[in-house]
Amino acid sequence: MRNKNSFFLTVGCFAVTAILLLAMLSDGFAFVPQKINYQGTLSDSGGTPVTGSVTMVFSIYSLASGGTALWTETQSLSVNNGIYNVNLGDVNPISLPFDTQYYLGVRVGSDGEMIPRQTLTSVGYAFKAQEADSASDLSCIGCVSQSELNFTPGTITGVTAGTGLTGGGTSGSLTLNLDTTTLQGRVSSSCAVGSSIRTINSDGTVICQADTNSGGTVTSVGAGAGLTGGPITTTGTLSLDFAGTGSATTASKSDHNHDTAYQRKYGKVAVVAQSGGDYTSPVTAMNNLSSWCGAPSETNLCLVKIMPGVYDIGNNSLNYNLPYVDIEGSGEGITTITGDIDTNVQIGLHPQGVLTGFSEIRFLSVENTGGGTNAIAISLKYGKLKHVTAKASGGTNNYGVYCEQNDLSISDVTAKASGGTNNYGVYNLYVGGAMTNMAATASGGTNNYGVYNANFSTPVMTNVTAIASGGITSNCGILNHISAPTMMNVTATASGGAISNGVYTIAGVNNQSPIIYPVMTNVTATASGGTNNYGFMNSNSSPTMTNVSAMASGGTISYGVYNESSTAKINHSVISATSASIYNGNTSTCYVGNTQLDGLVSGSNFICVGAYNGSYLPLNSSCQ
């Protein structure tokens, strides 16, 4: 047989060069595979390509002919149409130093070794790269900052000890990183001080680029420091990370002063952590705001970043009643701020909670354990709350979230209030904006309100669950007092007490306040277990109710919808109650269209179109 391998050896060696180079550099020379990839073709004496299993013996010599094999191994290979591929060293790892010229001999079965032997090219000598572990050449420090190196497959030359190449791929990039612990290699070039290597071409030539990023020019970096970030562009930024005892001569590491291209949202950041941060207390961080942030503004947004842990601030409110300062934890239940703050709740005087003010509060849990008159977990003035759990208890009046005079933006929030006399999961006073994906719970007090919308509040409530239970006097899932919210995909539940209301909308008493017009779509209101139970109670209001479900049961009286001095429009809904599905009293009018009334109506002034009862029998125009 004969081995036609010169063309495939070249291709194989080229592939080996790429594979070995990337493996050595990405692993920091900690491990170099003791193998060489080799490809060739095999044909019989007549020139016909061989197909089948063939036993082949491979040997490495220091001479082109004669001499003794320095390494040898036998492998059984699958040959297809003459083509075969083998990793030399799979059976017997190659441990040669590759510090001289070597030659590869090939023998098939019991045949003699083929001639001539193949000359091993530079791929095999990649094993010599292991000796870079003991190199100490750092002469290139200062000529390389950080680069994005685009290249095509081929051999990168000019890499010596002092820097390392990572990354790669046929269309990827290489990154230069200084490493004084594991000396990897460096790219030598004529780049002047104040410029960096931009690209290594496939022919090994180096292209430099001046460091003109907006963060300043890095001209020199001392031993022990590494540059990360980039790539270097007109707007890019490099970060200086100190890894040893060296120092940077002209570059520096500046706390709380990130370049805008690196941190586009925040001008300044303070880190609060149990250890290793800028502060150990969020209160101290806020008290020192001017020192690390300066004057917060639209162009100088400030962030207090709180790492995992429980931070007890006692009776010191974490208070910042101006915009442009955000506070961010590391996740609900991961970062928790607790306090026992008592405050004065009065219209026009924004009360203090454990957290008060801030432009945005997110990714944490807040708890006020009370002990005084008013316990507020979070008091919003600027109204941005995301992924937060707020709990209040132990006060006479407890508020999970208290919002006053703002256009709020609350999303993915859990608010809880319990104990005391009056509990409010969420309390809104003169507010608009949006409440989305929220759960509000109030329990255990004399009066409990899941969500309380007061004094002309008009929030848009979407995907909200409000629960009130355990109160002695009153439990109300959602109370709209002189307020007209827009409610979509809302569930309101109330149970127990003397009065239980799923949704209670009231504009005042004896027409002392203007009529309000709340809009309710896909709302479920349930009331049970109280002496008097009302799914929906409308007083001096004109709600539009579409696709609602009202249920009331138990107690002395239970009404699905109770209208008093109100005009209600109910469409495509289901109303079910043990006393009456709908009650109209005191000059109320109720329009009902395409709705199931499971239970008799009570009162007068009903106008029904397409209504039917629980047995699916049609009702007349008076809902009878």
Coordinates of C-alpha atoms in Angstrom, one line a residue:
M1 CA 0.0 0.0 0.0
R2 CA 1.0 3.6 -0.4
N3 CA 0.3 6.6 1.7
K4 CA -0.6 9.8 -0.2
N5 CA -0.4 12.2 2.6
S6 CA 1.5 15.3 1.6
F7 CA -1.6 17.4 0.7
F8 CA -3.7 16.2 3.7
L9 CA -0.7 16.5 6.1
T10 CA -0.6 20.2 5.2
V11 CA -4.3 20.6 5.9
G12 CA -4.0 18.6 9.0
C13 CA -1.1 20.6 10.3
F14 CA -2.9 23.8 9.6
A15 CA -5.8 22.5 11.6
V16 CA -3.5 21.4 14.4
T17 CA -1.9 24.8 14.5
A18 CA -5.2 26.5 15.0
I19 CA -6.5 23.9 17.6
L20 CA -3.3 23.8 19.6
L21 CA -2.8 27.5 19.7
L22 CA -6.3 28.2 21.0
A23 CA -6.2 25.4 23.5
M24 CA -3.0 26.6 25.0
L25 CA -4.0 30.2 25.2
S26 CA -7.6 29.7 26.5
D27 CA -6.3 27.5 29.3
G28 CA -3.5 29.8 30.3
F29 CA -0.9 27.0 29.4
A30 CA -2.1 25.0 32.4
F31 CA -2.6 22.0 30.1
V32 CA -1.3 21.3 26.6
P33 CA -2.8 18.2 24.9
Q34 CA 0.0 15.7 24.1
K35 CA -1.5 14.9 20.7
I36 CA -1.0 15.8 17.0
N37 CA -3.8 15.6 14.5
Y38 CA -2.7 13.9 11.2
Q39 CA -4.7 13.1 8.0
G40 CA -3.7 11.2 4.9
T41 CA -4.9 9.0 2.0
L42 CA -4.2 5.3 1.6
S43 CA -4.3 3.3 -1.6
D44 CA -3.1 -0.2 -2.6
S45 CA -0.1 -0.9 -4.9
G46 CA -2.4 -0.4 -7.9
G47 CA -3.5 3.0 -6.8
T48 CA -7.0 2.0 -5.7
P49 CA -8.2 3.9 -2.6
V50 CA -8.5 1.6 0.4
T51 CA -11.8 1.2 2.4
G52 CA -12.0 -0.8 5.6
S53 CA -10.3 -1.3 8.9
V54 CA -6.5 -1.0 8.8
T55 CA -3.8 -1.4 11.5
M56 CA -1.2 1.4 11.2
V57 CA 2.0 2.1 13.1
F58 CA 3.2 5.7 13.6
S59 CA 6.7 6.6 14.8
I60 CA 8.6 9.8 15.5
Y61 CA 12.3 10.1 14.7
S62 CA 15.0 12.8 15.0
L63 CA 16.4 11.8 11.7
A64 CA 14.9 11.9 8.2
S65 CA 16.1 8.3 7.7
G66 CA 17.6 5.6 9.8
G67 CA 18.0 6.0 13.5
T68 CA 15.8 4.7 16.4
A69 CA 12.2 5.8 16.9
L70 CA 11.8 8.2 19.8
W71 CA 8.1 7.5 20.1
T72 CA 5.7 5.0 18.5
E73 CA 2.2 3.7 18.8
T74 CA -0.2 1.4 16.9
Q75 CA -3.8 2.3 16.1
S76 CA -6.6 0.5 14.2
L77 CA -8.1 3.0 11.9
S78 CA -11.3 3.2 9.7
V79 CA -10.3 4.2 6.2
N80 CA -13.1 5.4 3.9
N81 CA -12.3 5.7 0.1
G82 CA -8.6 6.1 1.0
I83 CA -9.1 8.9 3.5
Y84 CA -8.1 8.5 7.2
N85 CA -7.7 10.7 10.2
V86 CA -5.8 10.0 13.4
N87 CA -4.9 11.8 16.6
L88 CA -1.3 10.8 17.3
G89 CA -0.9 10.3 21.0
D90 CA -4.3 8.8 21.7
V91 CA -2.7 5.5 22.6
N92 CA 0.7 6.6 23.8
P93 CA 0.9 10.3 24.8
I94 CA 3.7 12.3 23.1
S95 CA 6.1 13.6 25.7
L96 CA 8.9 14.8 23.4
P97 CA 10.4 18.2 24.2
F98 CA 10.1 19.3 20.5
D99 CA 13.3 21.4 20.8
T100 CA 14.7 19.9 17.5
Q101 CA 13.5 18.8 14.1
Y102 CA 11.3 15.6 14.1
Y103 CA 10.1 13.3 11.4
L104 CA 7.0 11.0 11.2
G105 CA 7.2 7.5 9.9
V106 CA 4.1 5.5 8.9
R107 CA 3.7 1.7 8.5
V108 CA 0.6 -0.3 7.4
G109 CA 0.2 -3.7 8.9
S110 CA 3.2 -5.9 8.3
D111 CA 4.5 -3.7 5.4
G112 CA 7.7 -1.9 5.7
E113 CA 7.7 1.8 6.8
M114 CA 6.8 4.2 4.0
I115 CA 9.4 6.6 2.6
P116 CA 10.1 9.3 2.8
R117 CA 9.3 10.2 6.4
Q118 CA 7.1 13.3 6.9
T119 CA 8.7 16.4 8.3
L120 CA 6.8 17.6 11.4
T121 CA 6.2 21.4 11.1
S122 CA 5.7 24.0 13.8
V123 CA 2.5 22.4 15.2
G124 CA 4.3 19.8 17.1
Y125 CA 6.6 22.5 18.6
A126 CA 3.6 24.0 20.3
F127 CA 4.4 21.6 23.1
K128 CA 7.4 23.9 23.8
A129 CA 4.8 26.5 25.0
Q130 CA 4.6 24.8 28.3
E131 CA 8.0 26.3 29.2
A132 CA 6.4 29.8 29.1
D133 CA 5.1 29.0 32.7
S134 CA 8.6 29.9 34.0
A135 CA 9.1 32.9 31.7
S136 CA 9.5 36.4 33.3
D137 CA 9.5 38.7 30.3
L138 CA 7.2 41.7 31.1
S139 CA 8.8 44.2 28.8
C140 CA 5.5 44.7 27.0
I141 CA 3.7 46.1 30.0
G142 CA 2.5 49.5 29.0
C143 CA 2.3 48.8 25.2
V144 CA -1.0 46.8 25.4
S145 CA -4.2 48.0 27.0
Q146 CA -7.1 46.0 25.6
S147 CA -8.1 45.1 22.1
E148 CA -10.6 43.4 19.9
L149 CA -8.6 41.2 17.5
N150 CA -10.4 40.0 14.4
F151 CA -8.6 37.4 12.5
T152 CA -9.0 34.6 9.9
P153 CA -7.8 31.0 10.6
G154 CA -4.1 30.7 10.5
T155 CA -1.0 30.9 12.7
I156 CA -0.6 34.0 15.0
T157 CA 3.1 34.8 15.4
G158 CA 4.9 37.1 17.7
V159 CA 3.3 35.9 20.9
T160 CA 5.7 35.9 23.8
A161 CA 5.6 35.8 27.6
G162 CA 3.7 38.5 29.4
T163 CA 0.3 38.6 27.9
G164 CA -2.4 36.1 27.0
L165 CA -4.7 35.7 24.0
T166 CA -8.3 34.5 24.8
G167 CA -11.3 34.1 22.6
G168 CA -11.1 33.3 18.9
G169 CA -13.0 31.3 16.3
T170 CA -13.2 31.7 12.5
S171 CA -15.1 34.9 12.8
G172 CA -14.5 35.8 16.5
S173 CA -12.1 38.1 18.3
L174 CA -9.0 37.7 20.5
T175 CA -8.6 39.7 23.7
L176 CA -5.3 40.6 25.3
N177 CA -5.1 40.3 29.1
L178 CA -2.0 40.9 31.2
D179 CA -1.4 38.1 33.6
T180 CA 1.7 38.2 35.9
T181 CA 0.8 35.0 37.8
T182 CA 0.5 32.7 34.7
L183 CA 2.7 34.3 32.1
Q184 CA 1.1 33.5 28.9
G185 CA 2.7 35.4 26.0
R186 CA 2.6 38.8 24.5
V187 CA 2.2 40.3 21.1
S188 CA 5.2 42.5 20.2
S189 CA 4.5 45.6 18.1
S190 CA 5.7 49.1 17.5
C191 CA 2.5 50.6 19.0
A192 CA 3.5 53.9 20.6
V193 CA 2.6 55.0 24.1
G194 CA -1.0 56.0 24.2
S195 CA -2.1 53.5 21.6
S196 CA -3.2 49.9 21.6
I197 CA -3.1 46.8 19.4
R198 CA -6.3 46.9 17.4
T199 CA -6.0 43.9 15.0
I200 CA -3.6 41.1 14.2
N201 CA -3.9 40.2 10.6
S202 CA -3.7 36.7 9.2
D203 CA -0.1 37.4 8.0
G204 CA 0.9 38.4 11.6
T205 CA 1.1 42.1 11.0
V206 CA -0.2 44.3 13.8
I207 CA -2.4 47.4 13.5
C208 CA -2.4 50.0 16.3
Q209 CA -5.1 52.4 17.3
A210 CA -4.8 55.5 19.5
D211 CA -6.6 55.3 22.9
T212 CA -9.1 58.1 22.2
N213 CA -12.0 56.9 24.3
S214 CA -14.0 59.5 26.1
G215 CA -12.8 58.1 29.5
G216 CA -9.3 59.3 28.9
T217 CA -6.1 57.9 27.5
V218 CA -4.4 55.1 29.3
T219 CA -0.7 55.5 28.8
S220 CA 0.9 53.2 31.3
V221 CA -0.1 50.3 33.6
G222 CA 2.1 48.9 36.2
A223 CA 2.8 45.3 37.0
G224 CA -0.1 43.6 38.8
A225 CA -2.8 45.5 37.1
G226 CA -5.0 44.3 34.2
L227 CA -7.2 46.2 31.8
T228 CA -10.6 44.8 31.1
G229 CA -13.6 46.2 29.2
G230 CA -13.6 47.7 25.7
P231 CA -13.2 47.3 22.8
I232 CA -11.4 50.6 22.5
T233 CA -13.6 53.0 20.5
T234 CA -14.3 56.7 20.6
T235 CA -16.9 56.2 23.3
G236 CA -15.6 53.0 25.0
T237 CA -14.2 52.6 28.5
L238 CA -11.5 50.5 30.1
S239 CA -11.7 49.4 33.7
L240 CA -8.5 49.0 35.8
D241 CA -8.4 45.9 38.0
F242 CA -5.6 45.5 40.5
A243 CA -4.4 42.0 40.9
G244 CA -1.0 42.3 42.6
T245 CA 1.4 44.8 44.2
G246 CA 2.0 46.8 41.1
S247 CA 0.5 50.2 40.4
A248 CA -0.7 52.2 37.4
T249 CA 1.4 55.2 36.7
T250 CA -1.2 57.3 34.9
A251 CA -4.3 55.3 34.9
S252 CA -6.4 55.1 38.1
K253 CA -9.4 53.4 39.6
S254 CA -12.1 55.9 40.6
D255 CA -15.0 54.9 42.8
H256 CA -18.6 56.1 42.0
N257 CA -17.5 57.9 38.9
H258 CA -18.2 55.6 36.0
D259 CA -18.0 56.8 32.5
T260 CA -21.4 57.3 30.9
A261 CA -20.7 54.8 28.1
Y262 CA -20.0 52.2 30.7
Q263 CA -22.9 53.0 33.0
R264 CA -25.4 54.9 30.9
K265 CA -28.1 55.3 33.5
Y266 CA -26.4 56.2 36.7
G267 CA -23.7 58.9 37.2
K268 CA -22.9 57.6 40.7
V269 CA -23.4 54.4 42.7
A270 CA -22.9 53.5 46.4
V271 CA -22.7 49.9 47.4
V272 CA -24.1 48.8 50.8
A273 CA -23.0 45.4 52.0
Q274 CA -22.5 43.4 55.2
S275 CA -18.8 43.6 54.4
G276 CA -16.7 44.8 51.5
G277 CA -19.0 47.5 50.3
D278 CA -18.8 51.3 50.5
Y279 CA -21.2 51.3 53.5
T280 CA -22.6 48.8 55.9
S281 CA -25.8 50.8 56.5
P282 CA -28.2 52.2 53.9
V283 CA -29.0 55.1 56.2
T284 CA -25.3 56.0 56.3
A285 CA -25.1 55.8 52.6
M286 CA -28.0 58.2 52.2
N287 CA -26.7 60.6 54.9
N288 CA -23.4 60.8 52.9
L289 CA -25.2 61.2 49.6
S290 CA -23.6 64.6 48.8
S291 CA -20.1 63.2 49.3
W292 CA -20.4 60.2 46.8
C293 CA -23.1 61.5 44.5
G294 CA -23.0 65.3 44.6
A295 CA -26.3 66.9 43.6
P296 CA -28.7 64.4 42.1
S297 CA -30.3 65.6 38.9
E298 CA -31.7 64.4 35.6
T299 CA -28.1 64.1 34.3
N300 CA -26.7 62.8 37.5
L301 CA -28.9 59.9 38.6
C302 CA -27.7 58.2 41.8
L303 CA -28.2 54.6 42.9
V304 CA -27.9 53.0 46.3
K305 CA -27.2 49.3 45.6
I306 CA -27.8 47.0 48.6
M307 CA -26.3 43.6 48.6
P308 CA -27.8 40.5 50.2
G309 CA -28.6 40.5 53.9
V310 CA -30.9 41.9 56.6
Y311 CA -30.4 45.6 57.4
D312 CA -32.2 46.8 60.6
I313 CA -32.3 50.6 60.5
G314 CA -34.4 50.9 63.8
N315 CA -36.4 54.2 63.9
N316 CA -34.2 55.9 61.3
S317 CA -36.3 56.3 58.1
L318 CA -34.4 55.7 54.9
N319 CA -35.7 59.0 53.6
Y320 CA -35.0 60.9 50.4
N321 CA -37.9 63.1 49.3
L322 CA -36.4 64.3 46.1
P323 CA -36.2 62.6 42.7
Y324 CA -33.2 61.2 40.8
V325 CA -32.1 58.8 43.6
D326 CA -33.0 55.0 43.2
I327 CA -32.5 52.2 45.7
E328 CA -32.0 48.6 44.5
G329 CA -31.6 45.4 46.5
S330 CA -30.5 42.0 45.3
G331 CA -33.9 40.4 45.2
E332 CA -37.1 40.0 47.3
G333 CA -36.2 38.1 50.5
I334 CA -32.5 38.3 49.6
T335 CA -32.2 42.0 50.6
T336 CA -34.4 43.0 53.5
I337 CA -34.6 46.4 55.2
T338 CA -36.4 46.4 58.6
G339 CA -37.4 49.2 61.0
D340 CA -39.8 50.2 63.7
I341 CA -40.8 53.7 62.5
D342 CA -43.8 55.6 63.8
T343 CA -45.1 58.5 61.8
N344 CA -47.8 61.1 61.5
V345 CA -50.3 60.4 58.7
Q346 CA -51.9 63.7 57.6
I347 CA -53.1 64.8 54.2
G348 CA -50.5 67.1 52.7
L349 CA -47.7 66.0 55.0
H350 CA -46.0 63.1 53.3
P351 CA -45.4 60.5 56.1
Q352 CA -42.3 58.5 56.7
G353 CA -41.9 54.8 56.2
V354 CA -39.0 52.5 56.5
L355 CA -38.3 53.7 52.9
T356 CA -39.6 57.1 52.0
G357 CA -39.4 58.9 48.6
F358 CA -36.8 57.8 46.1
S359 CA -37.2 57.9 42.3
E360 CA -37.5 54.1 42.1
I361 CA -37.4 51.2 44.6
R362 CA -36.8 47.7 43.4
F363 CA -35.7 44.2 44.1
L364 CA -35.9 44.0 47.9
S365 CA -38.2 43.4 50.9
V366 CA -39.1 46.1 53.4
E367 CA -40.8 45.6 56.8
N368 CA -42.0 48.0 59.5
T369 CA -42.7 46.2 62.8
G370 CA -44.4 49.3 64.2
G371 CA -45.1 49.7 67.8
G372 CA -46.6 53.2 67.5
T373 CA -49.6 54.8 65.9
N374 CA -48.8 54.5 62.2
A375 CA -46.5 51.9 60.7
I376 CA -45.6 52.3 57.0
A377 CA -43.3 50.0 55.2
I378 CA -42.9 52.1 52.0
S379 CA -44.0 55.6 51.5
L380 CA -44.0 56.6 47.8
K381 CA -43.8 60.2 46.7
Y382 CA -42.5 59.7 43.1
G383 CA -44.2 56.4 42.6
K384 CA -41.9 53.8 41.0
L385 CA -42.0 50.4 42.7
K386 CA -40.8 47.2 41.1
H387 CA -40.4 43.6 42.4
V388 CA -40.8 44.6 46.0
T389 CA -42.4 43.0 49.1
A390 CA -43.7 45.5 51.7
K391 CA -45.0 44.4 55.1
A392 CA -46.3 46.5 58.0
S393 CA -47.6 45.4 61.4
G394 CA -47.6 46.3 65.1
G395 CA -49.0 49.8 64.8
T396 CA -52.5 51.1 65.4
N397 CA -52.7 51.8 61.7
N398 CA -50.5 49.7 59.3
Y399 CA -49.7 50.4 55.7
G400 CA -47.8 48.1 53.4
V401 CA -47.5 50.8 50.7
Y402 CA -48.6 54.4 51.2
C403 CA -48.9 56.6 48.1
E404 CA -49.7 60.3 48.2
Q405 CA -50.1 62.9 45.4
N406 CA -48.2 61.2 42.6
D407 CA -48.6 59.3 39.4
L408 CA -47.5 56.0 40.7
S409 CA -46.0 53.1 38.8
I410 CA -46.2 49.9 40.8
S411 CA -45.5 46.5 39.3
D412 CA -44.8 43.0 40.6
V413 CA -45.4 44.1 44.2
T414 CA -46.6 42.2 47.3
A415 CA -48.0 44.5 50.0
K416 CA -49.2 43.2 53.4
A417 CA -50.6 44.9 56.5
S418 CA -51.8 43.1 59.7
G419 CA -52.7 43.6 63.3
G420 CA -53.7 46.8 65.0
T421 CA -56.9 48.6 64.3
N422 CA -56.8 49.6 60.6
N423 CA -54.8 47.8 58.0
Y424 CA -54.1 48.8 54.4
G425 CA -52.2 46.6 52.0
V426 CA -52.0 49.6 49.6
Y427 CA -53.3 53.1 50.4
N428 CA -53.6 55.6 47.6
L429 CA -54.3 59.3 48.2
Y430 CA -54.7 61.7 45.3
V431 CA -52.9 59.4 43.0
G432 CA -53.0 58.3 39.3
G433 CA -50.7 56.1 37.3
A434 CA -50.7 52.3 37.2
M435 CA -50.7 49.3 39.5
T436 CA -49.8 46.1 37.7
N437 CA -49.2 42.5 38.8
M438 CA -49.8 43.3 42.4
A439 CA -51.1 41.4 45.5
A440 CA -52.4 43.4 48.4
T441 CA -53.5 41.8 51.7
A442 CA -54.9 43.2 54.9
S443 CA -55.9 41.0 57.9
G444 CA -56.3 40.8 61.7
G445 CA -57.3 44.3 62.5
T446 CA -60.7 45.8 63.3
N447 CA -60.9 47.2 59.7
N448 CA -59.0 45.7 56.8
Y449 CA -58.6 47.0 53.3
G450 CA -56.6 45.2 50.6
V451 CA -56.5 48.4 48.4
Y452 CA -57.8 51.7 49.5
N453 CA -58.2 54.4 46.8
A454 CA -59.0 57.7 48.4
N455 CA -59.7 61.4 47.5
F456 CA -60.0 61.4 43.7
S457 CA -57.5 58.7 43.0
T458 CA -57.7 57.3 39.5
P459 CA -55.1 54.5 39.2
V460 CA -55.3 51.9 36.4
M461 CA -55.3 48.6 38.2
T462 CA -54.3 45.6 36.1
N463 CA -53.8 42.0 37.3
V464 CA -54.3 43.0 40.9
T465 CA -55.4 40.6 43.7
A466 CA -56.8 42.3 46.9
I467 CA -57.7 40.3 50.0
A468 CA -59.2 41.5 53.3
S469 CA -60.0 39.2 56.1
G470 CA -60.3 38.7 59.9
G471 CA -61.6 42.2 60.7
I472 CA -64.1 42.6 63.5
T473 CA -66.0 45.5 61.9
S474 CA -65.2 45.7 58.2
N475 CA -63.3 43.8 55.6
C476 CA -63.0 45.3 52.1
G477 CA -61.0 43.8 49.2
I478 CA -61.0 47.2 47.4
L479 CA -62.5 50.4 48.7
N480 CA -62.9 53.3 46.2
H481 CA -63.6 56.4 48.3
I482 CA -64.4 59.4 46.1
S483 CA -62.2 57.7 43.5
A484 CA -62.8 56.2 40.0
P485 CA -60.1 53.7 39.2
T486 CA -60.0 51.7 36.0
M487 CA -59.9 48.0 37.0
M488 CA -58.9 45.2 34.6
N489 CA -58.3 41.6 35.5
V490 CA -58.8 42.2 39.2
T491 CA -59.8 39.8 42.0
A492 CA -61.2 41.3 45.2
T493 CA -62.1 39.1 48.2
A494 CA -63.4 39.9 51.6
S495 CA -64.5 37.6 54.4
G496 CA -65.6 37.9 58.0
G497 CA -66.5 40.8 60.2
A498 CA -69.8 42.7 60.5
I499 CA -69.5 44.0 56.9
S500 CA -67.7 42.2 54.1
N501 CA -67.3 44.0 50.7
G502 CA -65.5 42.6 47.7
V503 CA -65.4 46.0 45.9
Y504 CA -66.9 49.1 47.6
T505 CA -67.3 52.3 45.6
I506 CA -68.6 55.4 47.4
A507 CA -68.6 59.0 46.4
G508 CA -69.8 60.4 49.6
V509 CA -73.0 60.5 51.8
N510 CA -76.3 62.3 50.8
N511 CA -74.8 63.5 47.5
Q512 CA -72.1 65.6 49.3
S513 CA -69.6 64.6 46.6
P514 CA -69.8 64.5 42.8
I515 CA -70.8 61.3 41.0
I516 CA -67.8 59.1 40.1
Y517 CA -67.5 56.8 37.1
P518 CA -65.2 53.8 37.8
V519 CA -64.7 51.3 35.0
M520 CA -64.5 47.6 35.9
T521 CA -63.6 44.9 33.3
N522 CA -62.9 41.2 34.1
V523 CA -63.3 41.8 37.8
T524 CA -64.2 39.1 40.3
A525 CA -65.6 40.3 43.6
T526 CA -66.4 37.8 46.4
A527 CA -67.8 38.5 49.9
S528 CA -68.6 35.8 52.5
G529 CA -68.6 35.1 56.2
G530 CA -69.6 38.5 57.4
T531 CA -72.9 39.5 58.9
N532 CA -73.6 41.6 55.8
N533 CA -71.9 40.5 52.6
Y534 CA -71.7 42.5 49.3
G535 CA -69.8 41.4 46.2
F536 CA -70.0 45.0 44.7
M537 CA -71.4 47.9 46.7
N538 CA -72.0 51.1 44.7
S539 CA -73.0 54.2 46.6
N540 CA -73.5 57.5 44.8
S541 CA -71.5 56.2 41.8
S542 CA -72.1 55.2 38.2
P543 CA -69.8 52.3 37.5
T544 CA -69.6 50.5 34.1
M545 CA -69.1 46.7 34.8
T546 CA -68.2 44.3 32.0
N547 CA -67.4 40.6 32.3
V548 CA -67.6 40.8 36.1
S549 CA -68.3 38.0 38.5
A550 CA -70.0 38.9 41.8
M551 CA -70.6 36.4 44.5
A552 CA -71.9 36.9 48.1
S553 CA -72.9 34.2 50.6
G554 CA -73.5 33.5 54.3
G555 CA -74.4 36.0 57.0
T556 CA -77.7 37.7 57.6
I557 CA -77.9 39.3 54.1
S558 CA -75.8 38.7 51.0
Y559 CA -76.1 40.7 47.8
G560 CA -74.1 40.2 44.6
V561 CA -74.4 43.9 43.6
Y562 CA -75.8 46.5 45.9
N563 CA -76.7 49.9 44.4
E564 CA -77.6 52.9 46.5
S565 CA -78.2 56.3 44.8
S566 CA -76.3 54.9 41.9
T567 CA -76.6 54.1 38.2
A568 CA -74.9 50.9 37.3
K569 CA -74.4 49.3 33.9
I570 CA -73.7 45.5 34.0
N571 CA -72.8 43.6 30.8
H572 CA -71.8 40.0 30.0
S573 CA -71.5 39.1 33.7
V574 CA -72.5 36.5 36.3
I575 CA -74.1 37.7 39.5
S576 CA -74.8 35.2 42.3
A577 CA -76.0 35.7 45.9
T578 CA -78.2 34.1 48.5
S579 CA -80.3 37.2 49.4
A580 CA -80.6 38.9 46.0
S581 CA -78.3 39.0 42.9
I582 CA -78.9 42.7 42.6
Y583 CA -80.4 45.2 45.0
N584 CA -81.5 48.7 43.9
G585 CA -82.3 51.2 46.6
N586 CA -82.7 55.0 47.1
T587 CA -83.3 56.1 43.5
S588 CA -80.9 53.7 41.9
T589 CA -81.1 52.4 38.3
C590 CA -79.4 49.3 37.0
Y591 CA -79.0 48.4 33.4
V592 CA -78.3 44.7 32.8
G593 CA -77.4 43.2 29.4
N594 CA -76.6 39.6 28.5
T595 CA -76.0 38.7 32.1
Q596 CA -76.8 35.7 34.3
L597 CA -78.6 36.6 37.5
D598 CA -78.4 33.6 39.8
G599 CA -80.8 34.9 42.5
L600 CA -83.8 37.2 42.5
V601 CA -83.4 41.0 42.1
S602 CA -84.7 43.3 44.8
G603 CA -86.0 46.9 44.4
S604 CA -87.1 48.7 41.3
N605 CA -85.7 50.5 38.2
F606 CA -84.2 47.5 36.5
I607 CA -83.7 47.5 32.7
C608 CA -82.7 44.1 31.4
V609 CA -81.9 42.9 27.9
G610 CA -81.0 39.3 27.3
A611 CA -80.7 38.5 31.0
Y612 CA -81.3 34.9 32.3
N613 CA -81.3 33.1 35.6
G614 CA -79.3 30.3 37.1
S615 CA -81.4 27.8 35.2
Y616 CA -80.8 29.6 31.9
L617 CA -84.4 30.7 31.7
P618 CA -84.8 34.2 30.1
L619 CA -85.8 37.1 32.4
N620 CA -88.1 39.9 31.4
S621 CA -87.2 43.6 30.9
S622 CA -87.4 44.1 34.7
C623 CA -85.0 41.2 35.4
Q624 CA -87.9 39.0 36.8

